């Protein structure tokens, strides 16, 4: 009698590259799923194999455009209707996360709305990485395994063997994250204090701390238009930094980001592969988180703790 698989991994369209690497690490095939597109822009999701009684892991980051989120919602709904035992949404990059509060009157809290949509669709667990704000885990009514890119980023930083290392945050809001890195690496922390006129546009910035003759690494959770990170790099170089690198979890890199990074004072900028990058900038490097996610899936299946994976 053929042994039935206890779990299967499936992927949406834009995260297939990462799902394939996760499956390679797990030693399992990627599940067969089809997405049929209609002429009016609608699409239909169909599992092309039985998932009855199976623990299903759906890999899909919800970066723009909204089709990626809609694909994930339809995958969840299809899995629920196909009698999957559990439905685990693996969302390396959770989009809409910057809209996590009412920053002004009469605005939506999109992060909570998306969390509710995923819950209503039928998820039983979320595996995600470096949410914009840790408290967003509370937006979900199911268990959330919140992974940290530091697990792959810190070994990379250590491999550089930089002398006079300084960790920097491109804004005060990221000081907690940067401070954690500086403590682990036992090196100083400096802050860049920025003022915005409007979203995606930095008006001014100042450096708090000494970076003279230092090799600086800027730490952030994501880079969108790259305005903050490149302005911080220019300012750090102006204040005497010997080199400036940046590490960030999510490679959003929209609009003018590629040109800004290419023409910036940054020596390099390192991301995880939570979002695919095809911008062609030679300063951009990606480190895979596939093995980390695969190990988390193993531990979820075996009811083991995931917290001892974390370096910080």
mmCIF file of C-alpha atoms in Angstrom, residues 150-163 165 181 184-185 217 245 247 268 270 285 287 311:
data_model
loop_
_atom_site.group_PDB
_atom_site.id
_atom_site.type_symbol
_atom_site.label_atom_id
_atom_site.label_comp_id
_atom_site.label_asym_id
_atom_site.label_seq_id
_atom_site.Cartn_x
_atom_site.Cartn_y
_atom_site.Cartn_z
ATOM 1 C CA UNK A 150 19.250 38.128 11.317
ATOM 2 C CA UNK A 151 19.635 34.325 11.297
ATOM 3 C CA UNK A 152 21.198 34.575 7.820
ATOM 4 C CA UNK A 153 22.389 38.196 7.900
ATOM 5 C CA UNK A 154 24.605 38.019 10.996
ATOM 6 C CA UNK A 155 26.789 35.183 9.652
ATOM 7 C CA UNK A 156 27.243 37.224 6.458
ATOM 8 C CA UNK A 157 28.294 40.330 8.404
ATOM 9 C CA UNK A 158 30.759 38.254 10.454
ATOM 10 C CA UNK A 159 32.207 36.756 7.261
ATOM 11 C CA UNK A 160 33.232 40.257 6.105
ATOM 12 C CA UNK A 161 35.755 40.557 8.993
ATOM 13 C CA UNK A 162 35.417 44.348 9.075
ATOM 14 C CA UNK A 163 37.549 46.305 11.515
ATOM 15 C CA UNK A 165 32.605 48.065 12.698
ATOM 16 C CA UNK A 181 22.682 43.714 15.947
ATOM 17 C CA UNK A 184 25.388 40.692 19.218
ATOM 18 C CA UNK A 185 28.385 41.973 17.249
ATOM 19 C CA UNK A 217 26.462 48.696 8.225
ATOM 20 C CA UNK A 245 26.953 48.800 3.498
ATOM 21 C CA UNK A 247 21.383 44.956 5.045
ATOM 22 C CA UNK A 268 26.654 47.111 -1.379
ATOM 23 C CA UNK A 270 22.188 42.875 0.951
ATOM 24 C CA UNK A 285 23.044 40.984 -3.338
ATOM 25 C CA UNK A 287 20.915 35.718 0.562
ATOM 26 C CA UNK A 311 20.677 34.049 16.787
#
